[in-house]
PDB file of C-alpha atoms and ligand atoms in Angstrom:
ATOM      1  CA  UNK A  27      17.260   6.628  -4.025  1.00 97.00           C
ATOM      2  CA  UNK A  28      16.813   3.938  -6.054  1.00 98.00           C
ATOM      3  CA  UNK A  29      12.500   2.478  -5.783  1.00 98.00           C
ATOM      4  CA  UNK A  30      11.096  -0.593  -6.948  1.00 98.00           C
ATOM      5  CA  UNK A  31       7.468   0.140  -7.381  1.00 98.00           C
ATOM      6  CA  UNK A  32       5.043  -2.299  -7.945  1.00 98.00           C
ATOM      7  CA  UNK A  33       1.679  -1.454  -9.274  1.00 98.00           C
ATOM      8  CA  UNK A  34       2.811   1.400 -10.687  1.00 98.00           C
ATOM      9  CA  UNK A  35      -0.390   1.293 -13.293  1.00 98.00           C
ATOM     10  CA  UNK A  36      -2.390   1.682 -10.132  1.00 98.00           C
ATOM     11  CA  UNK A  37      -4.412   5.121  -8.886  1.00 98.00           C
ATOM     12  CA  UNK A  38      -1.813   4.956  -6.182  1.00 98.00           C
ATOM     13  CA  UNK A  39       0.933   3.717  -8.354  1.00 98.00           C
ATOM     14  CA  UNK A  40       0.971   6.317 -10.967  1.00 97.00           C
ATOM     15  CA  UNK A  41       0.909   9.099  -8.517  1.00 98.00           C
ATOM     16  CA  UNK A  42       3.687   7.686  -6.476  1.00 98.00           C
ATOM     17  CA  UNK A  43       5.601   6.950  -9.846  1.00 98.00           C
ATOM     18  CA  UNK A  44       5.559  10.318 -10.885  1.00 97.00           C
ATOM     19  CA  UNK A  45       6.219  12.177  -7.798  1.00 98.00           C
ATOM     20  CA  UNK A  46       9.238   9.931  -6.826  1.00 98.00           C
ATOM     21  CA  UNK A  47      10.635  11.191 -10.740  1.00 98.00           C
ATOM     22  CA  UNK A  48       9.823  14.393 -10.119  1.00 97.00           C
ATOM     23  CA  UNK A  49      12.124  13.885  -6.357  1.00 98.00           C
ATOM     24  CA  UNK A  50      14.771  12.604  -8.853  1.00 97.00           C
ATOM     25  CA  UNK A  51      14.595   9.455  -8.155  1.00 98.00           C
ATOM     26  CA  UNK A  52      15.899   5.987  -9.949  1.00 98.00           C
ATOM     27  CA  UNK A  53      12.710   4.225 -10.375  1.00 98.00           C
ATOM     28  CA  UNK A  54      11.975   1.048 -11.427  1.00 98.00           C
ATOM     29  CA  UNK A  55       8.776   0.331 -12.353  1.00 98.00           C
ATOM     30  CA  UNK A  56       6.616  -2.981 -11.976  1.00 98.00           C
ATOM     31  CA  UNK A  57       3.623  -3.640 -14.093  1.00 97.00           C
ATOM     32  CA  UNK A  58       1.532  -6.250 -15.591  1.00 97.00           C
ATOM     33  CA  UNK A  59       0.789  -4.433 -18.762  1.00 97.00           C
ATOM     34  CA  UNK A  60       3.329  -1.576 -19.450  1.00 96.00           C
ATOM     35  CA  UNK A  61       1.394  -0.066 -22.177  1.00 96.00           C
ATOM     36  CA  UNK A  62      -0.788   1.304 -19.160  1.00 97.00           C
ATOM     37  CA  UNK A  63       2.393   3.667 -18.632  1.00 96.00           C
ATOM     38  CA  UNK A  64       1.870   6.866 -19.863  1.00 94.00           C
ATOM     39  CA  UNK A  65       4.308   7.197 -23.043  1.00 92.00           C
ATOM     40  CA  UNK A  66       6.413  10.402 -21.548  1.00 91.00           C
ATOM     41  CA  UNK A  67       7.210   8.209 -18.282  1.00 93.00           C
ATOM     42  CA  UNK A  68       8.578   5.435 -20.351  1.00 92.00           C
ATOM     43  CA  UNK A  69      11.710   6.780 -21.159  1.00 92.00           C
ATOM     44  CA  UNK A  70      12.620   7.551 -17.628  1.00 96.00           C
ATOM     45  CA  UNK A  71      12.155   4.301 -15.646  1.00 97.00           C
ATOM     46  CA  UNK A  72      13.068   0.547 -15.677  1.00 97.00           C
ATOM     47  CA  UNK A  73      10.226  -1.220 -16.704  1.00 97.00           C
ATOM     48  CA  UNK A  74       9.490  -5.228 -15.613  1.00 97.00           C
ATOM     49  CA  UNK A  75       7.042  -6.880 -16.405  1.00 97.00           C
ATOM     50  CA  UNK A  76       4.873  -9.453 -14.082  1.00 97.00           C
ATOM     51  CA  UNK A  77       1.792 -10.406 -13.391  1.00 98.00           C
ATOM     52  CA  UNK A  78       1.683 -11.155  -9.429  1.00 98.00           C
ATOM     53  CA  UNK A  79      -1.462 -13.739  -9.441  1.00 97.00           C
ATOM     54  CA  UNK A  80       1.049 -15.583 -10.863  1.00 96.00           C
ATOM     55  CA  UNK A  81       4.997 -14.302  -9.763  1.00 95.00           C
ATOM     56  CA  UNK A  82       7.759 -15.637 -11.505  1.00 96.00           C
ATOM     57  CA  UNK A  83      10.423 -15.381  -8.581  1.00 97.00           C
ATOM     58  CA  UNK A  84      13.364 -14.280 -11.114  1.00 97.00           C
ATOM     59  CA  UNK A  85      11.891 -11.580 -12.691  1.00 96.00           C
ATOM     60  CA  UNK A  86      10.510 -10.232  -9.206  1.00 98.00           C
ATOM     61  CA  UNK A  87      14.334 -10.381  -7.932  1.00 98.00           C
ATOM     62  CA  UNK A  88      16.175  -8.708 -11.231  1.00 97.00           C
ATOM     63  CA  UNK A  89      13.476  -6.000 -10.498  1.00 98.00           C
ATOM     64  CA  UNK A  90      14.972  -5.689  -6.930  1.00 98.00           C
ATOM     65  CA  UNK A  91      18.114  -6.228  -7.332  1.00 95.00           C
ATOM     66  CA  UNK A  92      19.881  -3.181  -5.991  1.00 94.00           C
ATOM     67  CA  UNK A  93      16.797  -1.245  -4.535  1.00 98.00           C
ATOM     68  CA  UNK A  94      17.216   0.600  -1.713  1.00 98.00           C
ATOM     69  CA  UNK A  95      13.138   0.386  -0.986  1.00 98.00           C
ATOM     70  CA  UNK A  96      10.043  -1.084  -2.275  1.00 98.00           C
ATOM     71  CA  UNK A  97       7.144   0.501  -2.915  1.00 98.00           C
ATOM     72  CA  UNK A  98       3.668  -0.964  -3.515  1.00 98.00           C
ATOM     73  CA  UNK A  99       0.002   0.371  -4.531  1.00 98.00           C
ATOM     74  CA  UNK A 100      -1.036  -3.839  -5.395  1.00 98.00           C
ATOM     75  CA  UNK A 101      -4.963  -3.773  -4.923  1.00 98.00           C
ATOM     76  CA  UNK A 102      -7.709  -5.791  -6.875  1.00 98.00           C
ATOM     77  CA  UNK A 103      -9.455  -4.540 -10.228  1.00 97.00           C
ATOM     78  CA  UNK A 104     -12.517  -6.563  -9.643  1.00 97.00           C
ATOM     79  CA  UNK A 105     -13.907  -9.239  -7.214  1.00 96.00           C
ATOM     80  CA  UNK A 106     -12.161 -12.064  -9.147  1.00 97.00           C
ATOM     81  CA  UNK A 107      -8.977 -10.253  -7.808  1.00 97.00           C
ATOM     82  CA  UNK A 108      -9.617 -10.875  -4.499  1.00 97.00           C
ATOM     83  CA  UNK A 109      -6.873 -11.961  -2.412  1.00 98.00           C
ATOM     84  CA  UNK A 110      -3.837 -10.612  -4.486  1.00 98.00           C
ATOM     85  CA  UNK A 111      -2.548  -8.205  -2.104  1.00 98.00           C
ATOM     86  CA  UNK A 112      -1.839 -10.777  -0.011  1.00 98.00           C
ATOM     87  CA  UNK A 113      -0.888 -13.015  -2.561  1.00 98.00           C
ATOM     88  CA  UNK A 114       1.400 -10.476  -4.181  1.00 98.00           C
ATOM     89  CA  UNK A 115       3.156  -9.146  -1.125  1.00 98.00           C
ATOM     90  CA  UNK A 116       4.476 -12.510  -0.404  1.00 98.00           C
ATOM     91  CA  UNK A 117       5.708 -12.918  -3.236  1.00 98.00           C
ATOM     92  CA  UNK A 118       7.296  -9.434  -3.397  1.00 98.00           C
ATOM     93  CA  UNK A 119       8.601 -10.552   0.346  1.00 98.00           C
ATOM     94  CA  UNK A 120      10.008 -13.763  -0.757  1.00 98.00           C
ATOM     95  CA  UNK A 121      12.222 -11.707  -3.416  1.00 98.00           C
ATOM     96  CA  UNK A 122      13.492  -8.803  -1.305  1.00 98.00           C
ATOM     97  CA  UNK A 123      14.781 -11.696   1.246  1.00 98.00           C
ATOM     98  CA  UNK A 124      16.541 -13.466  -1.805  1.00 98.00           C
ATOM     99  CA  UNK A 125      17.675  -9.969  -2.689  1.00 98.00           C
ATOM    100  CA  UNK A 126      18.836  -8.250   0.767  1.00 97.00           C
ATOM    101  CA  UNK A 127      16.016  -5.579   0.046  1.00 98.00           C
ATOM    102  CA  UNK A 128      14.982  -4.556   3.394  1.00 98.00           C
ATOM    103  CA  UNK A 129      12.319  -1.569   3.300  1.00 98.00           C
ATOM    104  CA  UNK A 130       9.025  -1.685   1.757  1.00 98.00           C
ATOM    105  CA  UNK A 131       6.253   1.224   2.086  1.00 98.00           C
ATOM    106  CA  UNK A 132       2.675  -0.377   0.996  1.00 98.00           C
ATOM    107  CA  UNK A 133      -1.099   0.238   0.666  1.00 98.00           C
ATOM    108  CA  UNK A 134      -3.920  -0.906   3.512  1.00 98.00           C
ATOM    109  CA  UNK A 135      -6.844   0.776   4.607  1.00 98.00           C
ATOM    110  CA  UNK A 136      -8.416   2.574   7.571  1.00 97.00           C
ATOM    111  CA  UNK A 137     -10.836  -0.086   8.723  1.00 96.00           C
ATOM    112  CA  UNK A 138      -7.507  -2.852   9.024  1.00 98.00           C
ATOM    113  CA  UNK A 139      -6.701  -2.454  12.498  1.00 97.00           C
ATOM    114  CA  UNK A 140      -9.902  -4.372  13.675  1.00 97.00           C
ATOM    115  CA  UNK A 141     -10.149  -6.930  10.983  1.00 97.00           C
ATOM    116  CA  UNK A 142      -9.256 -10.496  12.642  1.00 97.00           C
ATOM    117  CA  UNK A 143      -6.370 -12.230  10.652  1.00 98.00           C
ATOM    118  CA  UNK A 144      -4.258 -15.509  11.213  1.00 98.00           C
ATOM    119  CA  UNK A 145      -1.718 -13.755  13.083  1.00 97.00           C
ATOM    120  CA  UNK A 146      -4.203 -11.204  14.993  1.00 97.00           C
ATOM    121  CA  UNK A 147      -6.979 -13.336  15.192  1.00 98.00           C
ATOM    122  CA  UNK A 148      -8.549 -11.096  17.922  1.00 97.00           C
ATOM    123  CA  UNK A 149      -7.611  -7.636  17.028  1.00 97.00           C
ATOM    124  CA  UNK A 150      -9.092  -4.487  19.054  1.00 95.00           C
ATOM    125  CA  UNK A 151     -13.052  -4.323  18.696  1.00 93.00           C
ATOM    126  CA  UNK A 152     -12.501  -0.210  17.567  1.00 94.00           C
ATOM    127  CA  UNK A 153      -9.851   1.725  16.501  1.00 96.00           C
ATOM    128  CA  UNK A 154      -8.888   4.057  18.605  1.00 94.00           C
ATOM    129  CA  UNK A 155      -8.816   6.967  15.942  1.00 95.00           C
ATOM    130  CA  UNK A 156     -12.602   6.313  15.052  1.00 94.00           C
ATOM    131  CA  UNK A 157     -15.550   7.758  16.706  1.00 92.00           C
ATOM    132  CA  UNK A 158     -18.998   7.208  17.692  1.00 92.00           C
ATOM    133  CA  UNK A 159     -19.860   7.508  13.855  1.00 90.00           C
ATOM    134  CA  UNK A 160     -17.212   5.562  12.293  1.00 90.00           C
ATOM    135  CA  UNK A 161     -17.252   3.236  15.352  1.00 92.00           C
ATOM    136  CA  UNK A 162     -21.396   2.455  15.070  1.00 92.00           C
ATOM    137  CA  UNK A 163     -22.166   2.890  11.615  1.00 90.00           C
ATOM    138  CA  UNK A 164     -19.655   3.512   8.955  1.00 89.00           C
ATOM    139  CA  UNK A 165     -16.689   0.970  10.192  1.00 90.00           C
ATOM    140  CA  UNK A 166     -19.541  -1.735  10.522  1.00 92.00           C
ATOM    141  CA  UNK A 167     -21.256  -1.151   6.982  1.00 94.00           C
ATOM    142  CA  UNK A 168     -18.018  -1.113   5.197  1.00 93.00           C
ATOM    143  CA  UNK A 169     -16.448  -4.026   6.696  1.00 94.00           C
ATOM    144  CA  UNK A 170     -19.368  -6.063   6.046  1.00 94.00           C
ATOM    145  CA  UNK A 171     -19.072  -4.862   2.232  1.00 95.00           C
ATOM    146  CA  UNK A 172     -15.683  -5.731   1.912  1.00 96.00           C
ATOM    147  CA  UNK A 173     -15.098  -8.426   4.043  1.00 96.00           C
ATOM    148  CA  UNK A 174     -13.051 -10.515   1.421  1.00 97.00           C
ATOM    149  CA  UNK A 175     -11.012  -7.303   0.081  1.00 98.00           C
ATOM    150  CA  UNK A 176     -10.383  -6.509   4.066  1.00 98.00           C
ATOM    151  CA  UNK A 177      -9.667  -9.896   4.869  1.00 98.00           C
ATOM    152  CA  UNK A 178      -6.709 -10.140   2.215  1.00 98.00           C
ATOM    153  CA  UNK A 179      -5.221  -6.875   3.266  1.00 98.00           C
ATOM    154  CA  UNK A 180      -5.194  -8.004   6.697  1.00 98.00           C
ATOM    155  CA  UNK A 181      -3.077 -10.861   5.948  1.00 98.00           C
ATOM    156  CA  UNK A 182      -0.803  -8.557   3.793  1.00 98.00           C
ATOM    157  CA  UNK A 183      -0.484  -6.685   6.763  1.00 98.00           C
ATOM    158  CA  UNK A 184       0.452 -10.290   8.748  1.00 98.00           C
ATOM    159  CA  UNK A 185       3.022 -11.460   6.356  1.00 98.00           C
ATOM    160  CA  UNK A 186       4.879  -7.808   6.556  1.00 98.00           C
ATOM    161  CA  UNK A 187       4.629  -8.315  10.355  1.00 98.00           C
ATOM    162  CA  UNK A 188       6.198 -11.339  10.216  1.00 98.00           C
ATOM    163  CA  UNK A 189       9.096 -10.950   7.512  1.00 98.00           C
ATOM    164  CA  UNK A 190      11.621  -9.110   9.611  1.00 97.00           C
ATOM    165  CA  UNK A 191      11.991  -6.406   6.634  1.00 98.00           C
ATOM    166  CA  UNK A 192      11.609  -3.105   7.347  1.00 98.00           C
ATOM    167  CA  UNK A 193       7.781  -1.913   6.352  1.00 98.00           C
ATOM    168  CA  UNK A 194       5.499   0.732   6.569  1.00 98.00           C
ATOM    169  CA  UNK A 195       1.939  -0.077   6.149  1.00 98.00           C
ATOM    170  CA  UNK A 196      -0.513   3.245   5.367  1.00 98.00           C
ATOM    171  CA  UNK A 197      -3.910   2.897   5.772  1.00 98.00           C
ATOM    172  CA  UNK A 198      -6.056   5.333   4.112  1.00 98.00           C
ATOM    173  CA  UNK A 199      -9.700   5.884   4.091  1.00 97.00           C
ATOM    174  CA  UNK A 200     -11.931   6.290   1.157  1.00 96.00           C
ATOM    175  CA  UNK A 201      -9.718   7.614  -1.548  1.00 98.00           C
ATOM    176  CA  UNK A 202     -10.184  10.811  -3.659  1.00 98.00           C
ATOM    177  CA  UNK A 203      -9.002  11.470  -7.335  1.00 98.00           C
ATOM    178  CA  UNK A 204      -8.316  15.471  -5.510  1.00 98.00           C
ATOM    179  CA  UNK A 205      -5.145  17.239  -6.266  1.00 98.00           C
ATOM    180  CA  UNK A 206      -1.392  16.569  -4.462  1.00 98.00           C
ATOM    181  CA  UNK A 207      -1.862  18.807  -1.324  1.00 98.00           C
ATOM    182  CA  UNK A 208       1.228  17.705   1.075  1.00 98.00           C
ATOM    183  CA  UNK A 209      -1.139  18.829   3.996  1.00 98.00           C
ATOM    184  CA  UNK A 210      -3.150  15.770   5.599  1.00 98.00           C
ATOM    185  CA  UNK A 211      -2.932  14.483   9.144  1.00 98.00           C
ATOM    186  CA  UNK A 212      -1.806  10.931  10.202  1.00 98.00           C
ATOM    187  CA  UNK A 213      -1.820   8.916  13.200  1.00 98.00           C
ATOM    188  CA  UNK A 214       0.463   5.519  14.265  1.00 98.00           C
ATOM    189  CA  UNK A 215      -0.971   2.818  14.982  1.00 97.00           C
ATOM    190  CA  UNK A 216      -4.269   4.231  14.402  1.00 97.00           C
ATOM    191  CA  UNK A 217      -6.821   6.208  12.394  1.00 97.00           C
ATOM    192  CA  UNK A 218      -7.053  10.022  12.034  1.00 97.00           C
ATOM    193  CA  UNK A 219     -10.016  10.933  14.584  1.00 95.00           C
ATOM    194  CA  UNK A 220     -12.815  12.816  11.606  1.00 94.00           C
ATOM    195  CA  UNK A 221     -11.004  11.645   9.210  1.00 95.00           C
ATOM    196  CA  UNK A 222     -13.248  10.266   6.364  1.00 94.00           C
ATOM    197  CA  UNK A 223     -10.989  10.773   3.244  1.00 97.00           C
ATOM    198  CA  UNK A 224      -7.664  11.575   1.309  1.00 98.00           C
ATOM    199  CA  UNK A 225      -6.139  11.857  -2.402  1.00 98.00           C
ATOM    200  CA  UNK A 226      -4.404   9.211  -4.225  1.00 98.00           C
ATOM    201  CA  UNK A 227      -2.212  11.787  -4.654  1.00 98.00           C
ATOM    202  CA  UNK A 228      -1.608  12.453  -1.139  1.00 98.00           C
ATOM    203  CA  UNK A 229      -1.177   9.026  -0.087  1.00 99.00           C
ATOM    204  CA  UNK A 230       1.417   8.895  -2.631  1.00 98.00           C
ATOM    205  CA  UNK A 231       2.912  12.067  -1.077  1.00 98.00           C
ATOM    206  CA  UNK A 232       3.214  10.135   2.802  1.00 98.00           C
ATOM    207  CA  UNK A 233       4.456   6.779   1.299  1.00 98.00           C
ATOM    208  CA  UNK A 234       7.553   8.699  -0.030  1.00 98.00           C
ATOM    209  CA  UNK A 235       7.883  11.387   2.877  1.00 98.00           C
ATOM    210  CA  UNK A 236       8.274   8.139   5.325  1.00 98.00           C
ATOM    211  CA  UNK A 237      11.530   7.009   3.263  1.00 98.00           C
ATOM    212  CA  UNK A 238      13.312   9.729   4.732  1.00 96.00           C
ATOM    213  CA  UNK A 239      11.805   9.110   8.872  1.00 98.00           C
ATOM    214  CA  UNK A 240      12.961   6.118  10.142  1.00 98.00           C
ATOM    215  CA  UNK A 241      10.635   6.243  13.053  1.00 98.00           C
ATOM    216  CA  UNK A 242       7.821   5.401  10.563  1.00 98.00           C
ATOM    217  CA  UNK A 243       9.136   1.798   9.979  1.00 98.00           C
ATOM    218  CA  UNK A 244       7.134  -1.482  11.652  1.00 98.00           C
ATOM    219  CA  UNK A 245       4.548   1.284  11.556  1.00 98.00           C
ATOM    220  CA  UNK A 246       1.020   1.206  10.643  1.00 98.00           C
ATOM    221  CA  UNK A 247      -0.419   4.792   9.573  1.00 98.00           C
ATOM    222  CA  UNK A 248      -3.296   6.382   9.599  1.00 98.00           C
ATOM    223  CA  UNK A 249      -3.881   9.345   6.974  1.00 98.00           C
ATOM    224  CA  UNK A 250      -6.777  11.490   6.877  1.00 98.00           C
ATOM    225  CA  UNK A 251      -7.269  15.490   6.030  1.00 98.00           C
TER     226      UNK A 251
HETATM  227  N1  LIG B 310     -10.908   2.681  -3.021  1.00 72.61           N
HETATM  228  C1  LIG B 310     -10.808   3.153  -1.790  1.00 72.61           C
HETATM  229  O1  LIG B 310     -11.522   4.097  -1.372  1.00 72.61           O
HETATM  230  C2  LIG B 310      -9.771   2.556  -0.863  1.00 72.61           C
HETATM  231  C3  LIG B 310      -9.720   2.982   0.457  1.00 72.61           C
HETATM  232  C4  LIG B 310      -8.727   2.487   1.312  1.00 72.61           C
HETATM  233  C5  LIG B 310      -7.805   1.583   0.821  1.00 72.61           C
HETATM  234  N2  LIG B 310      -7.868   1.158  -0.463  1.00 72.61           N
HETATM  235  C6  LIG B 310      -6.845   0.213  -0.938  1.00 72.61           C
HETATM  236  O2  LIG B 310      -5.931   0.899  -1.770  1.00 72.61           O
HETATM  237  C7  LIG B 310      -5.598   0.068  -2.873  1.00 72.61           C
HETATM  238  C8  LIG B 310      -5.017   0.871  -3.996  1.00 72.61           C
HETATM  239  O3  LIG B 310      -5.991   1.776  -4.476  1.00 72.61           O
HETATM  240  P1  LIG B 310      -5.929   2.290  -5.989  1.00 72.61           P
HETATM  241  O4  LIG B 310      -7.113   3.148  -6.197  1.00 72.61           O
HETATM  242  O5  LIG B 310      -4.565   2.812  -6.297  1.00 72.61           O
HETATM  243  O6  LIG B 310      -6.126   0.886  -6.767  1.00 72.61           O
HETATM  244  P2  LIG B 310      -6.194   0.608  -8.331  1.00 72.61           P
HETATM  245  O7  LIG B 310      -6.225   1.887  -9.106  1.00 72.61           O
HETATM  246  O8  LIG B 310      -7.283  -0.387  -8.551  1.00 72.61           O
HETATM  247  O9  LIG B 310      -4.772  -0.074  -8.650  1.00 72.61           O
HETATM  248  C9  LIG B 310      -4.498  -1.418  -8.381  1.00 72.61           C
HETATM  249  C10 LIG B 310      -3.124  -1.752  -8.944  1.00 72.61           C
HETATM  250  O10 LIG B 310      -2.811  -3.124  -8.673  1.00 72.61           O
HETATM  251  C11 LIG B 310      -2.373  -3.707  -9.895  1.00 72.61           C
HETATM  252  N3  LIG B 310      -2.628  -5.147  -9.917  1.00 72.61           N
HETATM  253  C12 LIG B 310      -3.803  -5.773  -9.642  1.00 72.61           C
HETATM  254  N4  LIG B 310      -3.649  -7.102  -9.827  1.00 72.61           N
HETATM  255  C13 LIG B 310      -2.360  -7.288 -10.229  1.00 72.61           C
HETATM  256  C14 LIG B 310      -1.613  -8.431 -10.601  1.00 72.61           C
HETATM  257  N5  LIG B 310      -2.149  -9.659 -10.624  1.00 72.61           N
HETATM  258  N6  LIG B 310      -0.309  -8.287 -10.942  1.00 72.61           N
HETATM  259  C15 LIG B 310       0.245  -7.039 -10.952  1.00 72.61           C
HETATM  260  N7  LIG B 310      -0.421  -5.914 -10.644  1.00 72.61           N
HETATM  261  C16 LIG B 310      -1.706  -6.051 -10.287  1.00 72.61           C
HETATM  262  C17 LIG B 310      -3.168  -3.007 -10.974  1.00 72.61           C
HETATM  263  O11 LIG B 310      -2.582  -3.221 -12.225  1.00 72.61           O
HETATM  264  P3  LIG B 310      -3.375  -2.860 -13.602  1.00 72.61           P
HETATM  265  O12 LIG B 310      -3.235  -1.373 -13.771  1.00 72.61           O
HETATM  266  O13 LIG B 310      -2.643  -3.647 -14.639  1.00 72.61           O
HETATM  267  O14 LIG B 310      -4.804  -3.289 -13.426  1.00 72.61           O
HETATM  268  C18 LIG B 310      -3.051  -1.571 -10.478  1.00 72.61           C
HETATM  269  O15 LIG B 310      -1.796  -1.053 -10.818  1.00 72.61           O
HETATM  270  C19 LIG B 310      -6.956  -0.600  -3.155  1.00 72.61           C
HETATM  271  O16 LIG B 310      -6.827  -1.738  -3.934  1.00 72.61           O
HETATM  272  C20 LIG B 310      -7.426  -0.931  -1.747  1.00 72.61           C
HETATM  273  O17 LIG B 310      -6.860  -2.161  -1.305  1.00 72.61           O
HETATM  274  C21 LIG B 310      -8.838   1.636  -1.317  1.00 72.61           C
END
């Protein structure tokens, strides 16, 4: 397949990089600075640069022309990043429309699903995946913490909803620098019940496993071990 992958400098990024060229896959790779690409991995991709807090539309499309899916591990560095997902995915939206792109696989998290948004302004008050722990105290805690990270992601997850392309949102919880596994549970539409963490790696692993299920697409997913 050919894959677009933006953030591909990313903890997410890099894994799903290099396990969609070890798959064989045509990859092209989107970064802001491409000497964050480890020097072997160079040689084997198409590299474009661009920054997304600031998305020049034609370099966004010649890096999609011809893609058969996108793939995206966009998050913020630090606080003065906040709202880039968002701001990125549109962007990243606007060009697969100009380019007749139509699938795109990216990055949420577990606590999304009751985060209010524009277009969900009164989302469920618990996922139903989360227990009396994650429900009471954990969900609570962390959304409070990252209220303006959360907030972004949610309207990431609004402007895939309403682009009429073909996504899959994943929504991890706290993430691990663990090994590639392949063996992790995951949920639609909702979070993995006891399920308090997973690898970048393995993330990586489900965003390219859903290319080939077609059921998976206008999906959210949970993943958990
Ligand atoms: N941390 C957790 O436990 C957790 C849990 C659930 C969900 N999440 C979500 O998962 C996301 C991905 O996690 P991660 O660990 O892979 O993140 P990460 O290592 O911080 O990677 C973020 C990626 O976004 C890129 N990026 C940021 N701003 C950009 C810009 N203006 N233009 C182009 N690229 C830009 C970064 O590029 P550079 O390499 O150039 O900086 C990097 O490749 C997080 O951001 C968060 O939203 C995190």
């Amino acid at each position: 397949m050919k894959l677009t992958i933006f953030a591909a400098t990313g903890g997410i990024g890099r894994q799903v990089l290099e396990q969609a060229l070890a798959a064989g896959h045509d990859v092209t790779a989107v970064v802001r600075n491409p000497k964050k690409l480890p020097g072997e991995v160079r040689g084997q991709v198409r590299i474009v640069t661009a920054d997304l807090a600031d998305p020049d539309p034609a370099a966004l499309e010649s890096a999609l022309r011809g893609a058969d899916t996108v793939l995206s591990g966009l998050g913020p560095r630090r606080k003065a990043e906040y709202g880039i997902v968002s701001k990125g995915t549109r962007a990243i939206v606007q060009a697969m429309q100009a380019t007749e792109v139509r699938r795109i696989v990216v990055v949420s998290a577990g606590p999304i699903g009751t985060v209010p948004s524009p277009g969900r302004p009164k989302p469920p008050k618990n996922d139903p995946g989360d227990g009396f722990f994650m429900r009471n105290l954990l969900s609570p805690l962390v959304k409070a913490a990252l209220r303006k990270p959360y907030a972004d992601l949610a309207l990431m997850e609004d402007i895939l909803r309403d682009s009429g392309l073909e996504w899959t949102v994943v929504r991890p919880p706290r993430l691990t620098n663990g090994p590639l596994t392949g063996t992790y549970r995951t949920a639609y539409g909702r979070n993995v019940r006891g399920g308090l963490r997973i690898s970048r790696a393995d993330v990586a692993h489900l965003m390219l496993r859903v290319l080939e299920q077609p059921e998976t697409i206008k999906q959210t997913i949970g993943i958990a071990y």
